[in-house]
Amino acid sequence: IAGITQAPTSQILAAGRRMTLRCTQDMRHNAMYWYRQDLGLGLRLIHYSNTAGTTGKGEVPDGYSVSRANTDDFPLTLASAVPSQTSVYFCASSEFGAATDTQYFGPGTRLTVL
Amino acid sequence: QKEVEQNSGPLSVPEGAIASLNCTYSDRGSQSFFWYRQYSGKSPELIMFIYSNGDKEDGRFTAQLNKASQYVSLLIRDSQPSDSATYLCAAPRGLNTGFQKLVFGTGTRLLVSP
C-alpha cells in the first residue's frame, strides 16, 4: 500500500505557464486536501474535497483550481503560475473529514515559479 | 491572534533530556488536537492525537491538554538526535456540516544534541 503519491516531486516553472500537480491515494478515503507550506506561514489549506464530485475553497484558493472526478485522484491546477506560488505543496487525505480523523500526507511537490 | 500558536524555536535539548513543546489556541470550542512531526524536506506524520483534558502517553511521547488554559503540549522523554524535527500542532475547524479542516501552528523546531 503506497498511501498517497504526488507528482512531480519537484518542478521549475516559468511564470504564466499552466501546471497540474497530481495526487492519488489508495486508502479509499473520502476526504482530500491540498496545502501549501511556506517558511514562517506554516501549512495553509488551498482546497478540499468532502467526497468524490464535491470540492470547496480553503484559506488561500486564489489562482488554484481542483477537481475530484473519483475517490482516488485530486489534482491541483495552477492556471497561470506566478512567483508567489513558489512553495511546497502537500496533498492529504482522511477517512471522512471528521474532527477525530487523522490526515495522512503525501510526500509533497516542491514548485518554483520563475 | 492566530488560531493555533507555537514558538518557532529552535528548542535545543541534550540527548536523554525531556523536550517540552507547547501550543496555545484561541478557540475555546476546540475539542481535539493533533501533533505532527516533520523532518526537514519530508511531509508531516502524526505523532499524537488528544481530545480529553489531561495526559495521553504513547511510548516516549506524552500529550497534555488543558482546555481551561487553552494549551496543549507534547513531552518527549529520553530525547534522541533522531527526534530533531519540526513539531506541528493542529486543531480541527468546521468547514461544513460534519466536515473539518485542520488549522496548523507554524511549528516548533527541536534540536537534540548528542
JSON list of C-alpha atoms in Angstrom, two decimals:
[
{"chain": "A", "resi": 1, "resn": "ILE", "atom": "CA", "xyz": [0.00, 0.00, 0.00]},
{"chain": "A", "resi": 2, "resn": "ALA", "atom": "CA", "xyz": [1.57, 3.28, -1.10]},
{"chain": "A", "resi": 3, "resn": "GLY", "atom": "CA", "xyz": [-0.77, 5.64, 0.77]},
{"chain": "A", "resi": 4, "resn": "ILE", "atom": "CA", "xyz": [-0.61, 8.95, -1.05]},
{"chain": "A", "resi": 5, "resn": "THR", "atom": "CA", "xyz": [1.54, 9.64, -4.07]},
{"chain": "A", "resi": 6, "resn": "GLN", "atom": "CA", "xyz": [2.24, 13.04, -5.59]},
{"chain": "A", "resi": 7, "resn": "ALA", "atom": "CA", "xyz": [3.81, 14.00, -8.88]},
{"chain": "A", "resi": 8, "resn": "PRO", "atom": "CA", "xyz": [6.04, 15.59, -9.84]},
{"chain": "A", "resi": 9, "resn": "THR", "atom": "CA", "xyz": [8.47, 15.58, -6.91]},
{"chain": "A", "resi": 10, "resn": "SER", "atom": "CA", "xyz": [9.75, 18.97, -7.95]},
{"chain": "A", "resi": 11, "resn": "GLN", "atom": "CA", "xyz": [9.26, 21.36, -10.80]},
{"chain": "A", "resi": 12, "resn": "ILE", "atom": "CA", "xyz": [10.64, 24.64, -12.05]},
{"chain": "A", "resi": 13, "resn": "LEU", "atom": "CA", "xyz": [8.02, 26.57, -13.98]},
{"chain": "A", "resi": 14, "resn": "ALA", "atom": "CA", "xyz": [8.03, 29.79, -15.97]},
{"chain": "A", "resi": 15, "resn": "ALA", "atom": "CA", "xyz": [5.55, 32.42, -14.84]},
{"chain": "A", "resi": 16, "resn": "GLY", "atom": "CA", "xyz": [2.36, 32.35, -16.84]},
{"chain": "A", "resi": 17, "resn": "ARG", "atom": "CA", "xyz": [2.50, 28.61, -17.56]},
{"chain": "A", "resi": 18, "resn": "ARG", "atom": "CA", "xyz": [-0.24, 26.21, -16.61]},
{"chain": "A", "resi": 19, "resn": "MET", "atom": "CA", "xyz": [0.67, 23.37, -14.25]},
{"chain": "A", "resi": 20, "resn": "THR", "atom": "CA", "xyz": [-1.19, 20.45, -12.72]},
{"chain": "A", "resi": 21, "resn": "LEU", "atom": "CA", "xyz": [0.04, 18.76, -9.58]},
{"chain": "A", "resi": 22, "resn": "ARG", "atom": "CA", "xyz": [-1.15, 15.20, -9.28]},
{"chain": "A", "resi": 23, "resn": "CYS", "atom": "CA", "xyz": [-2.29, 13.42, -6.13]},
{"chain": "A", "resi": 24, "resn": "THR", "atom": "CA", "xyz": [-3.50, 9.83, -5.83]},
{"chain": "A", "resi": 25, "resn": "GLN", "atom": "CA", "xyz": [-4.44, 7.88, -2.71]},
{"chain": "A", "resi": 26, "resn": "ASP", "atom": "CA", "xyz": [-5.15, 4.17, -2.36]},
{"chain": "A", "resi": 27, "resn": "MET", "atom": "CA", "xyz": [-6.76, 4.21, 1.08]},
{"chain": "A", "resi": 28, "resn": "ARG", "atom": "CA", "xyz": [-10.30, 4.80, -0.24]},
{"chain": "A", "resi": 29, "resn": "HIS", "atom": "CA", "xyz": [-10.51, 7.94, 1.89]},
{"chain": "A", "resi": 30, "resn": "ASN", "atom": "CA", "xyz": [-13.47, 10.20, 1.27]},
{"chain": "A", "resi": 31, "resn": "ALA", "atom": "CA", "xyz": [-11.78, 13.50, 2.19]},
{"chain": "A", "resi": 32, "resn": "MET", "atom": "CA", "xyz": [-8.81, 15.01, 0.41]},
{"chain": "A", "resi": 33, "resn": "TYR", "atom": "CA", "xyz": [-6.94, 18.28, 0.87]},
{"chain": "A", "resi": 34, "resn": "TRP", "atom": "CA", "xyz": [-4.31, 20.46, -0.75]},
{"chain": "A", "resi": 35, "resn": "TYR", "atom": "CA", "xyz": [-1.96, 22.54, 1.39]},
{"chain": "A", "resi": 36, "resn": "ARG", "atom": "CA", "xyz": [0.92, 24.83, 0.63]},
{"chain": "A", "resi": 37, "resn": "GLN", "atom": "CA", "xyz": [3.75, 25.22, 3.12]},
{"chain": "A", "resi": 38, "resn": "ASP", "atom": "CA", "xyz": [5.82, 28.38, 3.27]},
{"chain": "A", "resi": 39, "resn": "LEU", "atom": "CA", "xyz": [8.53, 29.33, 5.73]},
{"chain": "A", "resi": 40, "resn": "GLY", "atom": "CA", "xyz": [7.06, 31.23, 8.65]},
{"chain": "A", "resi": 41, "resn": "LEU", "atom": "CA", "xyz": [3.48, 30.71, 7.48]},
{"chain": "A", "resi": 42, "resn": "GLY", "atom": "CA", "xyz": [3.07, 27.01, 8.10]},
{"chain": "A", "resi": 43, "resn": "LEU", "atom": "CA", "xyz": [0.60, 24.80, 6.31]},
{"chain": "A", "resi": 44, "resn": "ARG", "atom": "CA", "xyz": [-2.31, 26.62, 4.68]},
{"chain": "A", "resi": 45, "resn": "LEU", "atom": "CA", "xyz": [-5.31, 24.93, 3.12]},
{"chain": "A", "resi": 46, "resn": "ILE", "atom": "CA", "xyz": [-5.85, 25.69, -0.56]},
{"chain": "A", "resi": 47, "resn": "HIS", "atom": "CA", "xyz": [-8.81, 23.48, -1.50]},
{"chain": "A", "resi": 48, "resn": "TYR", "atom": "CA", "xyz": [-10.52, 20.44, -0.09]},
{"chain": "A", "resi": 49, "resn": "SER", "atom": "CA", "xyz": [-12.97, 17.76, -1.13]},
{"chain": "A", "resi": 50, "resn": "ASN", "atom": "CA", "xyz": [-15.51, 16.05, 1.13]},
{"chain": "A", "resi": 51, "resn": "THR", "atom": "CA", "xyz": [-16.13, 13.23, -1.31]},
{"chain": "A", "resi": 52, "resn": "ALA", "atom": "CA", "xyz": [-15.90, 12.48, -5.00]},
{"chain": "A", "resi": 53, "resn": "GLY", "atom": "CA", "xyz": [-17.74, 15.11, -7.01]},
{"chain": "A", "resi": 54, "resn": "THR", "atom": "CA", "xyz": [-17.57, 17.89, -4.40]},
{"chain": "A", "resi": 55, "resn": "THR", "atom": "CA", "xyz": [-14.87, 20.47, -3.71]},
{"chain": "A", "resi": 56, "resn": "GLY", "atom": "CA", "xyz": [-14.51, 23.57, -1.55]},
{"chain": "A", "resi": 57, "resn": "LYS", "atom": "CA", "xyz": [-12.23, 26.54, -1.03]},
{"chain": "A", "resi": 58, "resn": "GLY", "atom": "CA", "xyz": [-9.75, 26.76, 1.80]},
{"chain": "A", "resi": 59, "resn": "GLU", "atom": "CA", "xyz": [-7.80, 29.75, 3.15]},
{"chain": "A", "resi": 60, "resn": "VAL", "atom": "CA", "xyz": [-5.75, 30.56, 0.04]},
{"chain": "A", "resi": 61, "resn": "PRO", "atom": "CA", "xyz": [-7.67, 29.36, -3.07]},
{"chain": "A", "resi": 62, "resn": "ASP", "atom": "CA", "xyz": [-6.93, 32.21, -5.48]},
{"chain": "A", "resi": 63, "resn": "GLY", "atom": "CA", "xyz": [-5.02, 31.10, -8.57]},
{"chain": "A", "resi": 64, "resn": "TYR", "atom": "CA", "xyz": [-5.74, 27.42, -7.95]},
{"chain": "A", "resi": 65, "resn": "SER", "atom": "CA", "xyz": [-8.45, 25.00, -9.00]},
{"chain": "A", "resi": 66, "resn": "VAL", "atom": "CA", "xyz": [-9.19, 21.38, -8.18]},
{"chain": "A", "resi": 67, "resn": "SER", "atom": "CA", "xyz": [-11.41, 18.57, -9.37]},
{"chain": "A", "resi": 68, "resn": "ARG", "atom": "CA", "xyz": [-12.50, 15.29, -7.81]},
{"chain": "A", "resi": 69, "resn": "ALA", "atom": "CA", "xyz": [-13.75, 13.02, -10.54]},
{"chain": "A", "resi": 70, "resn": "ASN", "atom": "CA", "xyz": [-13.24, 9.87, -8.44]},
{"chain": "A", "resi": 71, "resn": "THR", "atom": "CA", "xyz": [-12.29, 8.81, -4.92]},
{"chain": "A", "resi": 72, "resn": "ASP", "atom": "CA", "xyz": [-8.59, 8.29, -5.57]},
{"chain": "A", "resi": 73, "resn": "ASP", "atom": "CA", "xyz": [-7.45, 11.36, -7.52]},
{"chain": "A", "resi": 74, "resn": "PHE", "atom": "CA", "xyz": [-7.38, 15.02, -6.54]},
{"chain": "A", "resi": 75, "resn": "PRO", "atom": "CA", "xyz": [-5.35, 17.14, -8.99]},
{"chain": "A", "resi": 76, "resn": "LEU", "atom": "CA", "xyz": [-4.45, 20.76, -8.27]},
{"chain": "A", "resi": 77, "resn": "THR", "atom": "CA", "xyz": [-4.13, 23.14, -11.24]},
{"chain": "A", "resi": 78, "resn": "LEU", "atom": "CA", "xyz": [-2.37, 26.46, -11.41]},
{"chain": "A", "resi": 79, "resn": "ALA", "atom": "CA", "xyz": [-3.97, 28.15, -14.42]},
{"chain": "A", "resi": 80, "resn": "SER", "atom": "CA", "xyz": [-1.28, 30.81, -14.88]},
{"chain": "A", "resi": 81, "resn": "ALA", "atom": "CA", "xyz": [1.57, 30.44, -12.42]},
{"chain": "A", "resi": 82, "resn": "VAL", "atom": "CA", "xyz": [3.01, 33.44, -10.59]},
{"chain": "A", "resi": 83, "resn": "PRO", "atom": "CA", "xyz": [6.22, 33.64, -8.49]},
{"chain": "A", "resi": 84, "resn": "SER", "atom": "CA", "xyz": [4.20, 33.92, -5.27]},
{"chain": "A", "resi": 85, "resn": "GLN", "atom": "CA", "xyz": [3.04, 30.36, -5.88]},
{"chain": "A", "resi": 86, "resn": "THR", "atom": "CA", "xyz": [6.56, 29.11, -5.28]},
{"chain": "A", "resi": 87, "resn": "SER", "atom": "CA", "xyz": [6.05, 26.74, -2.38]},
{"chain": "A", "resi": 88, "resn": "VAL", "atom": "CA", "xyz": [5.96, 23.15, -1.24]},
{"chain": "A", "resi": 89, "resn": "TYR", "atom": "CA", "xyz": [2.58, 21.58, -1.93]},
{"chain": "A", "resi": 90, "resn": "PHE", "atom": "CA", "xyz": [1.20, 18.72, 0.11]},
{"chain": "A", "resi": 91, "resn": "CYS", "atom": "CA", "xyz": [-1.80, 16.60, -0.66]},
{"chain": "A", "resi": 92, "resn": "ALA", "atom": "CA", "xyz": [-3.51, 14.90, 2.28]},
{"chain": "A", "resi": 93, "resn": "SER", "atom": "CA", "xyz": [-6.45, 12.61, 2.90]},
{"chain": "A", "resi": 94, "resn": "SER", "atom": "CA", "xyz": [-8.59, 11.46, 5.79]},
{"chain": "A", "resi": 95, "resn": "GLU", "atom": "CA", "xyz": [-11.30, 8.85, 6.07]},
{"chain": "A", "resi": 96, "resn": "PHE", "atom": "CA", "xyz": [-14.31, 11.16, 6.42]},
{"chain": "A", "resi": 97, "resn": "GLY", "atom": "CA", "xyz": [-13.01, 14.60, 7.36]},
{"chain": "A", "resi": 98, "resn": "ALA", "atom": "CA", "xyz": [-14.33, 14.26, 10.92]},
{"chain": "A", "resi": 99, "resn": "ALA", "atom": "CA", "xyz": [-12.72, 16.11, 13.84]},
{"chain": "A", "resi": 100, "resn": "THR", "atom": "CA", "xyz": [-11.08, 12.92, 15.11]},
{"chain": "A", "resi": 101, "resn": "ASP", "atom": "CA", "xyz": [-9.81, 11.72, 11.71]},
{"chain": "A", "resi": 102, "resn": "THR", "atom": "CA", "xyz": [-6.09, 11.68, 11.12]},
{"chain": "A", "resi": 103, "resn": "GLN", "atom": "CA", "xyz": [-4.91, 13.39, 7.97]},
{"chain": "A", "resi": 104, "resn": "TYR", "atom": "CA", "xyz": [-2.26, 11.49, 6.06]},
{"chain": "A", "resi": 105, "resn": "PHE", "atom": "CA", "xyz": [0.13, 13.48, 3.90]},
{"chain": "A", "resi": 106, "resn": "GLY", "atom": "CA", "xyz": [1.76, 12.76, 0.60]},
{"chain": "A", "resi": 107, "resn": "PRO", "atom": "CA", "xyz": [5.49, 13.34, 0.07]},
{"chain": "A", "resi": 108, "resn": "GLY", "atom": "CA", "xyz": [5.00, 16.81, -1.39]},
{"chain": "A", "resi": 109, "resn": "THR", "atom": "CA", "xyz": [5.82, 18.69, -4.58]},
{"chain": "A", "resi": 110, "resn": "ARG", "atom": "CA", "xyz": [8.39, 21.46, -4.48]},
{"chain": "A", "resi": 111, "resn": "LEU", "atom": "CA", "xyz": [7.37, 24.07, -7.04]},
{"chain": "A", "resi": 112, "resn": "THR", "atom": "CA", "xyz": [9.47, 27.03, -8.13]},
{"chain": "A", "resi": 113, "resn": "VAL", "atom": "CA", "xyz": [7.91, 29.68, -10.36]},
{"chain": "A", "resi": 114, "resn": "LEU", "atom": "CA", "xyz": [10.37, 31.99, -12.07]},
{"chain": "B", "resi": 1, "resn": "GLN", "atom": "CA", "xyz": [-4.20, 36.40, 17.14]},
{"chain": "B", "resi": 2, "resn": "LYS", "atom": "CA", "xyz": [-3.52, 33.18, 15.29]},
{"chain": "B", "resi": 3, "resn": "GLU", "atom": "CA", "xyz": [-5.88, 30.31, 15.96]},
{"chain": "B", "resi": 4, "resn": "VAL", "atom": "CA", "xyz": [-3.02, 27.98, 16.85]},
{"chain": "B", "resi": 5, "resn": "GLU", "atom": "CA", "xyz": [0.28, 29.39, 18.05]},
{"chain": "B", "resi": 6, "resn": "GLN", "atom": "CA", "xyz": [3.65, 27.82, 18.63]},
{"chain": "B", "resi": 7, "resn": "ASN", "atom": "CA", "xyz": [7.08, 29.16, 19.45]},
{"chain": "B", "resi": 8, "resn": "SER", "atom": "CA", "xyz": [9.19, 28.68, 16.33]},
{"chain": "B", "resi": 9, "resn": "GLY", "atom": "CA", "xyz": [12.29, 27.76, 18.33]},
{"chain": "B", "resi": 10, "resn": "PRO", "atom": "CA", "xyz": [14.69, 26.22, 17.88]},
{"chain": "B", "resi": 11, "resn": "LEU", "atom": "CA", "xyz": [14.34, 24.37, 21.14]},
{"chain": "B", "resi": 12, "resn": "SER", "atom": "CA", "xyz": [17.69, 22.80, 21.94]},
{"chain": "B", "resi": 13, "resn": "VAL", "atom": "CA", "xyz": [17.96, 19.90, 24.39]},
{"chain": "B", "resi": 14, "resn": "PRO", "atom": "CA", "xyz": [20.74, 17.39, 25.12]},
{"chain": "B", "resi": 15, "resn": "GLU", "atom": "CA", "xyz": [20.29, 13.74, 24.34]},
{"chain": "B", "resi": 16, "resn": "GLY", "atom": "CA", "xyz": [18.38, 11.96, 27.10]},
{"chain": "B", "resi": 17, "resn": "ALA", "atom": "CA", "xyz": [16.60, 15.08, 28.34]},
{"chain": "B", "resi": 18, "resn": "ILE", "atom": "CA", "xyz": [12.88, 15.81, 28.25]},
{"chain": "B", "resi": 19, "resn": "ALA", "atom": "CA", "xyz": [11.79, 18.09, 25.44]},
{"chain": "B", "resi": 20, "resn": "SER", "atom": "CA", "xyz": [8.66, 20.15, 26.12]},
{"chain": "B", "resi": 21, "resn": "LEU", "atom": "CA", "xyz": [6.80, 21.61, 23.16]},
{"chain": "B", "resi": 22, "resn": "ASN", "atom": "CA", "xyz": [3.88, 23.95, 23.70]},
{"chain": "B", "resi": 23, "resn": "CYS", "atom": "CA", "xyz": [0.92, 25.13, 21.69]},
{"chain": "B", "resi": 24, "resn": "THR", "atom": "CA", "xyz": [-1.82, 27.62, 22.56]},
{"chain": "B", "resi": 25, "resn": "TYR", "atom": "CA", "xyz": [-5.15, 28.02, 20.80]},
{"chain": "B", "resi": 26, "resn": "SER", "atom": "CA", "xyz": [-7.74, 30.76, 20.66]},
{"chain": "B", "resi": 27, "resn": "ASP", "atom": "CA", "xyz": [-10.99, 28.88, 20.03]},
{"chain": "B", "resi": 28, "resn": "ARG", "atom": "CA", "xyz": [-12.45, 27.67, 23.32]},
{"chain": "B", "resi": 29, "resn": "GLY", "atom": "CA", "xyz": [-14.67, 25.34, 21.31]},
{"chain": "B", "resi": 30, "resn": "SER", "atom": "CA", "xyz": [-11.69, 23.26, 20.16]},
{"chain": "B", "resi": 31, "resn": "GLN", "atom": "CA", "xyz": [-12.21, 19.70, 21.30]},
{"chain": "B", "resi": 32, "resn": "SER", "atom": "CA", "xyz": [-9.26, 17.81, 19.89]},
{"chain": "B", "resi": 33, "resn": "PHE", "atom": "CA", "xyz": [-5.67, 18.34, 18.87]},
{"chain": "B", "resi": 34, "resn": "PHE", "atom": "CA", "xyz": [-3.08, 16.66, 16.73]},
{"chain": "B", "resi": 35, "resn": "TRP", "atom": "CA", "xyz": [0.71, 16.68, 16.98]},
{"chain": "B", "resi": 36, "resn": "TYR", "atom": "CA", "xyz": [2.60, 16.04, 13.76]},
{"chain": "B", "resi": 37, "resn": "ARG", "atom": "CA", "xyz": [6.33, 15.62, 13.29]},
{"chain": "B", "resi": 38, "resn": "GLN", "atom": "CA", "xyz": [8.02, 16.90, 10.14]},
{"chain": "B", "resi": 39, "resn": "TYR", "atom": "CA", "xyz": [11.60, 16.10, 9.25]},
{"chain": "B", "resi": 40, "resn": "SER", "atom": "CA", "xyz": [13.37, 18.58, 7.01]},
{"chain": "B", "resi": 41, "resn": "GLY", "atom": "CA", "xyz": [12.31, 18.07, 3.40]},
{"chain": "B", "resi": 42, "resn": "LYS", "atom": "CA", "xyz": [9.67, 15.50, 4.33]},
{"chain": "B", "resi": 43, "resn": "SER", "atom": "CA", "xyz": [5.93, 15.50, 4.89]},
{"chain": "B", "resi": 44, "resn": "PRO", "atom": "CA", "xyz": [4.17, 15.75, 8.27]},
{"chain": "B", "resi": 45, "resn": "GLU", "atom": "CA", "xyz": [3.43, 12.49, 10.07]},
{"chain": "B", "resi": 46, "resn": "LEU", "atom": "CA", "xyz": [1.08, 12.01, 13.02]},
{"chain": "B", "resi": 47, "resn": "ILE", "atom": "CA", "xyz": [2.66, 11.61, 16.47]},
{"chain": "B", "resi": 48, "resn": "MET", "atom": "CA", "xyz": [-0.26, 12.02, 18.85]},
{"chain": "B", "resi": 49, "resn": "PHE", "atom": "CA", "xyz": [-3.96, 12.81, 18.97]},
{"chain": "B", "resi": 50, "resn": "ILE", "atom": "CA", "xyz": [-5.64, 14.04, 22.16]},
{"chain": "B", "resi": 51, "resn": "TYR", "atom": "CA", "xyz": [-9.21, 15.11, 22.88]},
{"chain": "B", "resi": 52, "resn": "SER", "atom": "CA", "xyz": [-9.61, 14.78, 26.64]},
{"chain": "B", "resi": 53, "resn": "ASN", "atom": "CA", "xyz": [-8.24, 17.02, 29.36]},
{"chain": "B", "resi": 54, "resn": "GLY", "atom": "CA", "xyz": [-5.18, 15.54, 30.98]},
{"chain": "B", "resi": 55, "resn": "ASP", "atom": "CA", "xyz": [-2.37, 13.38, 29.69]},
{"chain": "B", "resi": 56, "resn": "LYS", "atom": "CA", "xyz": [-2.11, 10.78, 26.98]},
{"chain": "B", "resi": 57, "resn": "GLU", "atom": "CA", "xyz": [1.01, 8.67, 26.76]},
{"chain": "B", "resi": 58, "resn": "ASP", "atom": "CA", "xyz": [2.41, 6.71, 23.85]},
{"chain": "B", "resi": 59, "resn": "GLY", "atom": "CA", "xyz": [5.90, 5.36, 24.34]},
{"chain": "B", "resi": 60, "resn": "ARG", "atom": "CA", "xyz": [8.30, 8.25, 24.90]},
{"chain": "B", "resi": 61, "resn": "PHE", "atom": "CA", "xyz": [5.63, 10.79, 23.92]},
{"chain": "B", "resi": 62, "resn": "THR", "atom": "CA", "xyz": [3.07, 12.37, 26.24]},
{"chain": "B", "resi": 63, "resn": "ALA", "atom": "CA", "xyz": [0.46, 14.85, 25.07]},
{"chain": "B", "resi": 64, "resn": "GLN", "atom": "CA", "xyz": [-1.11, 17.13, 27.66]},
{"chain": "B", "resi": 65, "resn": "LEU", "atom": "CA", "xyz": [-4.31, 19.08, 27.14]},
{"chain": "B", "resi": 66, "resn": "ASN", "atom": "CA", "xyz": [-5.57, 21.87, 29.40]},
{"chain": "B", "resi": 67, "resn": "LYS", "atom": "CA", "xyz": [-8.80, 23.25, 27.97]},
{"chain": "B", "resi": 68, "resn": "ALA", "atom": "CA", "xyz": [-9.25, 25.81, 30.76]},
{"chain": "B", "resi": 69, "resn": "SER", "atom": "CA", "xyz": [-5.92, 27.42, 29.93]},
{"chain": "B", "resi": 70, "resn": "GLN", "atom": "CA", "xyz": [-6.21, 26.69, 26.23]},
{"chain": "B", "resi": 71, "resn": "TYR", "atom": "CA", "xyz": [-2.90, 25.00, 25.73]},
{"chain": "B", "resi": 72, "resn": "VAL", "atom": "CA", "xyz": [-1.71, 21.64, 24.57]},
{"chain": "B", "resi": 73, "resn": "SER", "atom": "CA", "xyz": [1.82, 20.34, 24.98]},
{"chain": "B", "resi": 74, "resn": "LEU", "atom": "CA", "xyz": [3.95, 17.47, 23.81]},
{"chain": "B", "resi": 75, "resn": "LEU", "atom": "CA", "xyz": [6.62, 15.97, 26.04]},
{"chain": "B", "resi": 76, "resn": "ILE", "atom": "CA", "xyz": [9.33, 13.79, 24.58]},
{"chain": "B", "resi": 77, "resn": "ARG", "atom": "CA", "xyz": [11.18, 11.75, 27.19]},
{"chain": "B", "resi": 78, "resn": "ASP", "atom": "CA", "xyz": [14.71, 10.45, 26.68]},
{"chain": "B", "resi": 79, "resn": "SER", "atom": "CA", "xyz": [15.14, 12.69, 23.64]},
{"chain": "B", "resi": 80, "resn": "GLN", "atom": "CA", "xyz": [17.22, 11.26, 20.83]},
{"chain": "B", "resi": 81, "resn": "PRO", "atom": "CA", "xyz": [19.03, 13.02, 17.97]},
{"chain": "B", "resi": 82, "resn": "SER", "atom": "CA", "xyz": [16.52, 11.30, 15.68]},
{"chain": "B", "resi": 83, "resn": "ASP", "atom": "CA", "xyz": [13.79, 13.37, 17.35]},
{"chain": "B", "resi": 84, "resn": "SER", "atom": "CA", "xyz": [15.28, 16.51, 15.80]},
{"chain": "B", "resi": 85, "resn": "ALA", "atom": "CA", "xyz": [12.48, 17.81, 13.60]},
{"chain": "B", "resi": 86, "resn": "THR", "atom": "CA", "xyz": [9.75, 20.42, 13.45]},
{"chain": "B", "resi": 87, "resn": "TYR", "atom": "CA", "xyz": [6.67, 19.61, 15.52]},
{"chain": "B", "resi": 88, "resn": "LEU", "atom": "CA", "xyz": [3.33, 20.92, 14.31]},
{"chain": "B", "resi": 89, "resn": "CYS", "atom": "CA", "xyz": [0.28, 21.39, 16.48]},
{"chain": "B", "resi": 90, "resn": "ALA", "atom": "CA", "xyz": [-3.13, 21.31, 14.74]},
{"chain": "B", "resi": 91, "resn": "ALA", "atom": "CA", "xyz": [-6.78, 21.72, 15.71]},
{"chain": "B", "resi": 92, "resn": "PRO", "atom": "CA", "xyz": [-9.90, 20.83, 13.66]},
{"chain": "B", "resi": 93, "resn": "ARG", "atom": "CA", "xyz": [-12.24, 23.59, 12.46]},
{"chain": "B", "resi": 94, "resn": "GLY", "atom": "CA", "xyz": [-15.63, 23.06, 10.89]},
{"chain": "B", "resi": 95, "resn": "LEU", "atom": "CA", "xyz": [-15.97, 23.81, 7.18]},
{"chain": "B", "resi": 96, "resn": "ASN", "atom": "CA", "xyz": [-19.46, 22.48, 6.71]},
{"chain": "B", "resi": 97, "resn": "THR", "atom": "CA", "xyz": [-21.76, 20.05, 8.42]},
{"chain": "B", "resi": 98, "resn": "GLY", "atom": "CA", "xyz": [-19.68, 17.18, 9.78]},
{"chain": "B", "resi": 99, "resn": "PHE", "atom": "CA", "xyz": [-16.58, 18.15, 7.81]},
{"chain": "B", "resi": 100, "resn": "GLN", "atom": "CA", "xyz": [-13.46, 19.58, 9.38]},
{"chain": "B", "resi": 101, "resn": "LYS", "atom": "CA", "xyz": [-10.22, 21.14, 8.24]},
{"chain": "B", "resi": 102, "resn": "LEU", "atom": "CA", "xyz": [-7.04, 21.23, 10.31]},
{"chain": "B", "resi": 103, "resn": "VAL", "atom": "CA", "xyz": [-5.61, 24.58, 11.38]},
{"chain": "B", "resi": 104, "resn": "PHE", "atom": "CA", "xyz": [-1.88, 24.22, 11.90]},
{"chain": "B", "resi": 105, "resn": "GLY", "atom": "CA", "xyz": [0.54, 26.18, 14.00]},
{"chain": "B", "resi": 106, "resn": "THR", "atom": "CA", "xyz": [3.75, 27.23, 12.30]},
{"chain": "B", "resi": 107, "resn": "GLY", "atom": "CA", "xyz": [5.70, 24.58, 14.19]},
{"chain": "B", "resi": 108, "resn": "THR", "atom": "CA", "xyz": [8.50, 24.38, 16.72]},
{"chain": "B", "resi": 109, "resn": "ARG", "atom": "CA", "xyz": [11.90, 23.21, 15.59]},
{"chain": "B", "resi": 110, "resn": "LEU", "atom": "CA", "xyz": [13.51, 20.78, 18.03]},
{"chain": "B", "resi": 111, "resn": "LEU", "atom": "CA", "xyz": [17.24, 20.11, 18.04]},
{"chain": "B", "resi": 112, "resn": "VAL", "atom": "CA", "xyz": [18.57, 17.22, 20.15]},
{"chain": "B", "resi": 113, "resn": "SER", "atom": "CA", "xyz": [22.32, 17.28, 20.53]},
{"chain": "B", "resi": 114, "resn": "PRO", "atom": "CA", "xyz": [24.32, 14.09, 21.14]}
]
